[in-house]
PDB file of C-alpha atoms and ligand atoms in Angstrom:
ATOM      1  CA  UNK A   1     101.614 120.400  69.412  1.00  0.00           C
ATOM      2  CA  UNK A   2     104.856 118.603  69.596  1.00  0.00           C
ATOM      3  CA  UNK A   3     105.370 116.200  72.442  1.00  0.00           C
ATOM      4  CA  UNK A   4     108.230 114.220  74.085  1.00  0.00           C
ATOM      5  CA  UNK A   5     107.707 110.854  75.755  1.00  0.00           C
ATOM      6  CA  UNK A   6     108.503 110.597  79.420  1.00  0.00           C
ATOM      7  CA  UNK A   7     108.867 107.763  81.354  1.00  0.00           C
ATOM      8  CA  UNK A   8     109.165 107.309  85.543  1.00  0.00           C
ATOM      9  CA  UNK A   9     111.003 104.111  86.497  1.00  0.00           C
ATOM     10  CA  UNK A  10     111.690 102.814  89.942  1.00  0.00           C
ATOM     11  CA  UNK A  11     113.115  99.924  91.007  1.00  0.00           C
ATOM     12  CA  UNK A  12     109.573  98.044  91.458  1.00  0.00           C
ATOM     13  CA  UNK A  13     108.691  99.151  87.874  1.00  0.00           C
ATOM     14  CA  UNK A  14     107.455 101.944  85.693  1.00  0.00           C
ATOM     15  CA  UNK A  15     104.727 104.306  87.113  1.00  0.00           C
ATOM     16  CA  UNK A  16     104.344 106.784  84.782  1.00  0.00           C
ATOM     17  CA  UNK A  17     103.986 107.265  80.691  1.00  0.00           C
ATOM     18  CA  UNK A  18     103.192 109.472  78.453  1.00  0.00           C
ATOM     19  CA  UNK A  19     103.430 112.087  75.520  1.00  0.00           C
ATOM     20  CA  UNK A  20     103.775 115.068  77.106  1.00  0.00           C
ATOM     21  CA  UNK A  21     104.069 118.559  75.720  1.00  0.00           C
ATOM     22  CA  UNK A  22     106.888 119.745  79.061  1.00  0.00           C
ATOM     23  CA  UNK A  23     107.991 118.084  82.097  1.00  0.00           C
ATOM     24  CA  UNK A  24     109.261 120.031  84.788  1.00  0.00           C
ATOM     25  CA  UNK A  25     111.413 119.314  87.136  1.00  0.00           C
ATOM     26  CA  UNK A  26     113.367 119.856  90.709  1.00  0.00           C
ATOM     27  CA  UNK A  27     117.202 119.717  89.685  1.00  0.00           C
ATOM     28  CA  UNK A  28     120.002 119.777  92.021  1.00  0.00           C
ATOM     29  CA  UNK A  29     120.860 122.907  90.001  1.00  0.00           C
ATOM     30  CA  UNK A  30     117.412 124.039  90.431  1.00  0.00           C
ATOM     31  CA  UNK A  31     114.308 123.978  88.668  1.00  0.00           C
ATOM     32  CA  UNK A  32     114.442 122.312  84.922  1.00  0.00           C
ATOM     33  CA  UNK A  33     111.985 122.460  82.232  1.00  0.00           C
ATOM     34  CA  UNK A  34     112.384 120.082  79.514  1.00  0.00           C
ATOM     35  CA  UNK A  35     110.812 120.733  75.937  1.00  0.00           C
ATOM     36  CA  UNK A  36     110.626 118.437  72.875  1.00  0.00           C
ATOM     37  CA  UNK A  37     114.178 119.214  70.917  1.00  0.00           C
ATOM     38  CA  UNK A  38     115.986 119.539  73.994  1.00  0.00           C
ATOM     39  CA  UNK A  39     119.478 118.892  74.003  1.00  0.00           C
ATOM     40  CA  UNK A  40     120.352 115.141  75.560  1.00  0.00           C
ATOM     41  CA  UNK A  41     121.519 115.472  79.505  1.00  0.00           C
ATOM     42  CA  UNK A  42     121.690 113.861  82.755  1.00  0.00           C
ATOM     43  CA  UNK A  43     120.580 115.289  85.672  1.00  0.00           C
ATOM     44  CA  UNK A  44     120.388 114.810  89.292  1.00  0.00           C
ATOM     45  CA  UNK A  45     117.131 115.277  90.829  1.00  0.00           C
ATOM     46  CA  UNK A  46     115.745 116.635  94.194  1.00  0.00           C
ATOM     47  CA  UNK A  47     112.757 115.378  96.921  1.00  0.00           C
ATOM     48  CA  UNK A  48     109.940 116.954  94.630  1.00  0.00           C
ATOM     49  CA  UNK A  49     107.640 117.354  91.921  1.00  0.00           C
ATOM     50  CA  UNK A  50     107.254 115.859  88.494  1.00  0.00           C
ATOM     51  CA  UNK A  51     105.055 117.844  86.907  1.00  0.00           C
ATOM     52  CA  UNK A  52     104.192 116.880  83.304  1.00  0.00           C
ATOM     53  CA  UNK A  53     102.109 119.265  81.273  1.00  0.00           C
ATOM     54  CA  UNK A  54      99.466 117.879  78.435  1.00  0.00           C
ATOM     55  CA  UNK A  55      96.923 120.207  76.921  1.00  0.00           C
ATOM     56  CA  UNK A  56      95.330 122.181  79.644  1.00  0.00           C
ATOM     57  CA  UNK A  57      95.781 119.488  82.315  1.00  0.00           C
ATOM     58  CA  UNK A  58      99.110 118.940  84.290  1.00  0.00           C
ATOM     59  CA  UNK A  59      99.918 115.291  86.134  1.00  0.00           C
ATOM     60  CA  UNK A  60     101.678 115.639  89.008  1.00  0.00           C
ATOM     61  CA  UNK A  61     104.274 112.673  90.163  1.00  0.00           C
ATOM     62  CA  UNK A  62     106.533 112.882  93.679  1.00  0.00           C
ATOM     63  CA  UNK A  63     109.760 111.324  93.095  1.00  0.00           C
ATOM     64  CA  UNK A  64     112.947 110.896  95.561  1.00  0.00           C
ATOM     65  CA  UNK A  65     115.421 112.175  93.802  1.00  0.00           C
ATOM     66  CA  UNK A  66     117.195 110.091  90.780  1.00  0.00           C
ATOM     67  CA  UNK A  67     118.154 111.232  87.880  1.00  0.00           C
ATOM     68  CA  UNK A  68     116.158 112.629  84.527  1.00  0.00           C
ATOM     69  CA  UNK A  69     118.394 111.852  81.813  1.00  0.00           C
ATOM     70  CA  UNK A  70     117.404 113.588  78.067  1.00  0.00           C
ATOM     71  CA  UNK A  71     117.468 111.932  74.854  1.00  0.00           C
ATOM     72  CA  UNK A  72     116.605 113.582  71.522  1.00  0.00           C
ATOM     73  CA  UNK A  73     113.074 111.732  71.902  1.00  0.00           C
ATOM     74  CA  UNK A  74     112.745 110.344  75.033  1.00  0.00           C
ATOM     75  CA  UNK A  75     112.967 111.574  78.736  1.00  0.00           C
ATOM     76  CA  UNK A  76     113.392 109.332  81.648  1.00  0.00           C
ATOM     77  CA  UNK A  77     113.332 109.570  85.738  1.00  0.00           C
ATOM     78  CA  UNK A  78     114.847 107.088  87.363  1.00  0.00           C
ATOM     79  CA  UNK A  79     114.035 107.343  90.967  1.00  0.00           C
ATOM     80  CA  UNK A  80     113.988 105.001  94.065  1.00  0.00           C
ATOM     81  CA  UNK A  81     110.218 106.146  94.750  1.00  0.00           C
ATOM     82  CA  UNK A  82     107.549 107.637  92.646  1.00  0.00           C
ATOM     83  CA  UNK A  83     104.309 107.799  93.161  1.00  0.00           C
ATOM     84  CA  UNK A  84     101.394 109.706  90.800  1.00  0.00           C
ATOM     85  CA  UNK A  85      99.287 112.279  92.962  1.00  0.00           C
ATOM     86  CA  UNK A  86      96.176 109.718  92.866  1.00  0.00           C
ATOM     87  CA  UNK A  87      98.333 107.010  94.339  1.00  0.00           C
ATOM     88  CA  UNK A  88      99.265 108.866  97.321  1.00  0.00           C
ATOM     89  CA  UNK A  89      98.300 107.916 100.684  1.00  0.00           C
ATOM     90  CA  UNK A  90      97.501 111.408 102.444  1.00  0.00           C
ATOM     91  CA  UNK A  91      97.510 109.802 105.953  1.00  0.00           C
ATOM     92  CA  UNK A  92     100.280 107.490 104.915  1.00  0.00           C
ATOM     93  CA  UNK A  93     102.164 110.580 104.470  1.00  0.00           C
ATOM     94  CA  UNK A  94     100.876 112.515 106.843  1.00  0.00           C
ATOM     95  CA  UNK A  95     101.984 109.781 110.161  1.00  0.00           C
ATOM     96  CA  UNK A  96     105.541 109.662 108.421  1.00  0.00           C
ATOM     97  CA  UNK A  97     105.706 113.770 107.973  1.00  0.00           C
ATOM     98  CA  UNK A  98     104.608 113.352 112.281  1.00  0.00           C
ATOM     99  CA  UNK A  99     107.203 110.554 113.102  1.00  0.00           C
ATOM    100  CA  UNK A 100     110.170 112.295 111.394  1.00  0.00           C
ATOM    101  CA  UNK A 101     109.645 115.713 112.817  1.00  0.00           C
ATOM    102  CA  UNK A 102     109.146 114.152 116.558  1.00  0.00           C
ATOM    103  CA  UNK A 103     112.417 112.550 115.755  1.00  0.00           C
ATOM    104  CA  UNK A 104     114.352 115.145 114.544  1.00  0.00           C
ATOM    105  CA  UNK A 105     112.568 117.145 117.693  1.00  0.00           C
ATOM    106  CA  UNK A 106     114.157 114.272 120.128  1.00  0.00           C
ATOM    107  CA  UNK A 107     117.003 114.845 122.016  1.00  0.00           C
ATOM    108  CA  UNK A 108     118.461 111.480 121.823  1.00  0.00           C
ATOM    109  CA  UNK A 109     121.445 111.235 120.265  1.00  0.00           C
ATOM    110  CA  UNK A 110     120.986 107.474 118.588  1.00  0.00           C
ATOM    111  CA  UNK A 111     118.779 109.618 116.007  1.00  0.00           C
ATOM    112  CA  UNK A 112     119.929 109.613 112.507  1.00  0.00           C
ATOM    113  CA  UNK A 113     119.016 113.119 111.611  1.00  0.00           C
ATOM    114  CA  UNK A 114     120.278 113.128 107.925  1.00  0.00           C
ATOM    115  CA  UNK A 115     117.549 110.237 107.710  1.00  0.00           C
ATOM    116  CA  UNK A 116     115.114 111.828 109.734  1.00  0.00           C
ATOM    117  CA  UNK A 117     115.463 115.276 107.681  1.00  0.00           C
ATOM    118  CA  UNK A 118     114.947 112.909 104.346  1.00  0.00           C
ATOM    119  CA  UNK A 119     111.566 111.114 105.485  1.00  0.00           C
ATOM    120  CA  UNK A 120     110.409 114.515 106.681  1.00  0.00           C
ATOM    121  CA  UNK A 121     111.046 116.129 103.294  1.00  0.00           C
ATOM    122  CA  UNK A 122     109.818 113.061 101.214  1.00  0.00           C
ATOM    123  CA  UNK A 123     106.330 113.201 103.295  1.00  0.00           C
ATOM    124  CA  UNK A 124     105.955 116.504 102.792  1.00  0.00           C
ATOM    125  CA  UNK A 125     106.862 116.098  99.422  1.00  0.00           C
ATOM    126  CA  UNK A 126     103.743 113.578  98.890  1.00  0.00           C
ATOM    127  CA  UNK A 127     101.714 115.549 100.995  1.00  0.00           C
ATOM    128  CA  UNK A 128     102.063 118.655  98.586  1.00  0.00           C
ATOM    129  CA  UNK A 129     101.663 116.677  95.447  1.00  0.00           C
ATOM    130  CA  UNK A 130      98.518 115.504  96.644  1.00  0.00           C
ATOM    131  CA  UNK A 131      97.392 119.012  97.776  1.00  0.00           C
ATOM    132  CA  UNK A 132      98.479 120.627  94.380  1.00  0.00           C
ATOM    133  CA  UNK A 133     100.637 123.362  96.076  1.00  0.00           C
ATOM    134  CA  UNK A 134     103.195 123.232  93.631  1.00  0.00           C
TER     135      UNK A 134
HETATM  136  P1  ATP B   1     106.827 105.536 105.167  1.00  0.00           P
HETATM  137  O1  ATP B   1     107.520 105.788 106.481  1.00  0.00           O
HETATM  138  O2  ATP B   1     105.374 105.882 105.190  1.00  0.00           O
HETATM  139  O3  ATP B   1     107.107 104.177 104.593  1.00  0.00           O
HETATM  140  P2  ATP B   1     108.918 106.577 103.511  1.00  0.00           P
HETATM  141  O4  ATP B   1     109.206 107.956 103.014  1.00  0.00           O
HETATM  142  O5  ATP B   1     109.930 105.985 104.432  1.00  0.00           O
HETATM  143  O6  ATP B   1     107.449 106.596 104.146  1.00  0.00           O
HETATM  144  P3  ATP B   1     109.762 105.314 101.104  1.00  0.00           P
HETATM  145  O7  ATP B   1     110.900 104.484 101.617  1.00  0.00           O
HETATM  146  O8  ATP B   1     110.087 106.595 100.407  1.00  0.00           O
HETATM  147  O9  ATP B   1     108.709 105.600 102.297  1.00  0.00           O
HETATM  148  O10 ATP B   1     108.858 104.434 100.122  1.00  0.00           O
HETATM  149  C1  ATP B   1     108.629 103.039 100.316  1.00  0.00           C
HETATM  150  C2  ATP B   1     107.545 102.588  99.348  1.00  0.00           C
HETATM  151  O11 ATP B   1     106.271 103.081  99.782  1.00  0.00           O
HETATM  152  C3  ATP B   1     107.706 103.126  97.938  1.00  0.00           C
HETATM  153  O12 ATP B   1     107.231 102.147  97.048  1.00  0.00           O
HETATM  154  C4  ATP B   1     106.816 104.352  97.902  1.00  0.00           C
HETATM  155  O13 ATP B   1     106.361 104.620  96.585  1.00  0.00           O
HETATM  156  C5  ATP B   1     105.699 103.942  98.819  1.00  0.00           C
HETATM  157  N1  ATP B   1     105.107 105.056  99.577  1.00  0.00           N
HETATM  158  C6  ATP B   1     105.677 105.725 100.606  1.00  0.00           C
HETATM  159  N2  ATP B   1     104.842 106.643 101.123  1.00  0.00           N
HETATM  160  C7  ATP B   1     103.700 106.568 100.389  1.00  0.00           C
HETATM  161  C8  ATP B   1     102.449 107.261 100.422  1.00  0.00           C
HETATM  162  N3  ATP B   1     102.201 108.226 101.313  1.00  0.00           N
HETATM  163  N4  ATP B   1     101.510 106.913  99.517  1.00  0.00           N
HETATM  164  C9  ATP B   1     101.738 105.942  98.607  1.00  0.00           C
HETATM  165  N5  ATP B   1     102.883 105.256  98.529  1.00  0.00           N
HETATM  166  C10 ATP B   1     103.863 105.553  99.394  1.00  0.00           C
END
């Protein structure tokens, strides 16, 4: 089976890598599947999954956003946050999904709701990668 390394990179370090046989993506454009031989690109990437396919098993990551860019042997994310599935704190997420949607709920208008709308979707995010719905 021919494989492609992939690497996730955030500004605290690297926290994922492997040989992978696909990694799939959340694009800007929409979803993106990335094969060994693919054609080198840069992309920009939405709230969601990283999900990288080996053998039977696929690893999950949750990034926010970044960028995937292609080379002819090499893929890498570059994202401000990534966690792998196991590293996710459900409740963690869970309290920040609650505190976002109470804000965006408020009626004050010293909410930042483009912020607000951005934790919401980045807990639920981590909250699906850990469930598997994806
Ligand atoms: P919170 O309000 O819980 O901090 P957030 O979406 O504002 O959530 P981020 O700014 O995206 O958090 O991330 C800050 C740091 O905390 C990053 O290193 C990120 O990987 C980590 N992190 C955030 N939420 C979780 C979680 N539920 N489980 C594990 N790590 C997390």
């Amino acid at each position: 089976m021919k494989t492609i390394h992939v690497s996730v990179v955030t500004p605290d370090g690297p926290v994922y890598e492997s040989d992978v046989e696909m990694v799939s993506t959340k694009a800007q454009s929409g979803e993106l599947g990335v094969l060994p031989g693919h054609i080198p690109m840069v992309a920009p990437l939405q709230i969601g999954a990283v999900r990288l396919k080996k053998g039977s098993s696929t690893e999950l990551v949750a990034v926010s956003g970044g960028f995937l860019e292609v080379r002819p042997d090499k893929v890498t994310i570059l994202a401000q946050t990534a966690e792998k599935a196991e590293d996710i704190d459900f409740v963690r997420a869970e309290e920040a999904k609650n505190r976002a949607e109470s804000r965006l709920n408020s009626k004050q208008d010293d909410v930042d709701f483009k912020r607000a709308e951005l934790a919401l979707k980045r807990a639920i995010n981590r909250i699906e990668v850990t469930q598997r719905k994806m």
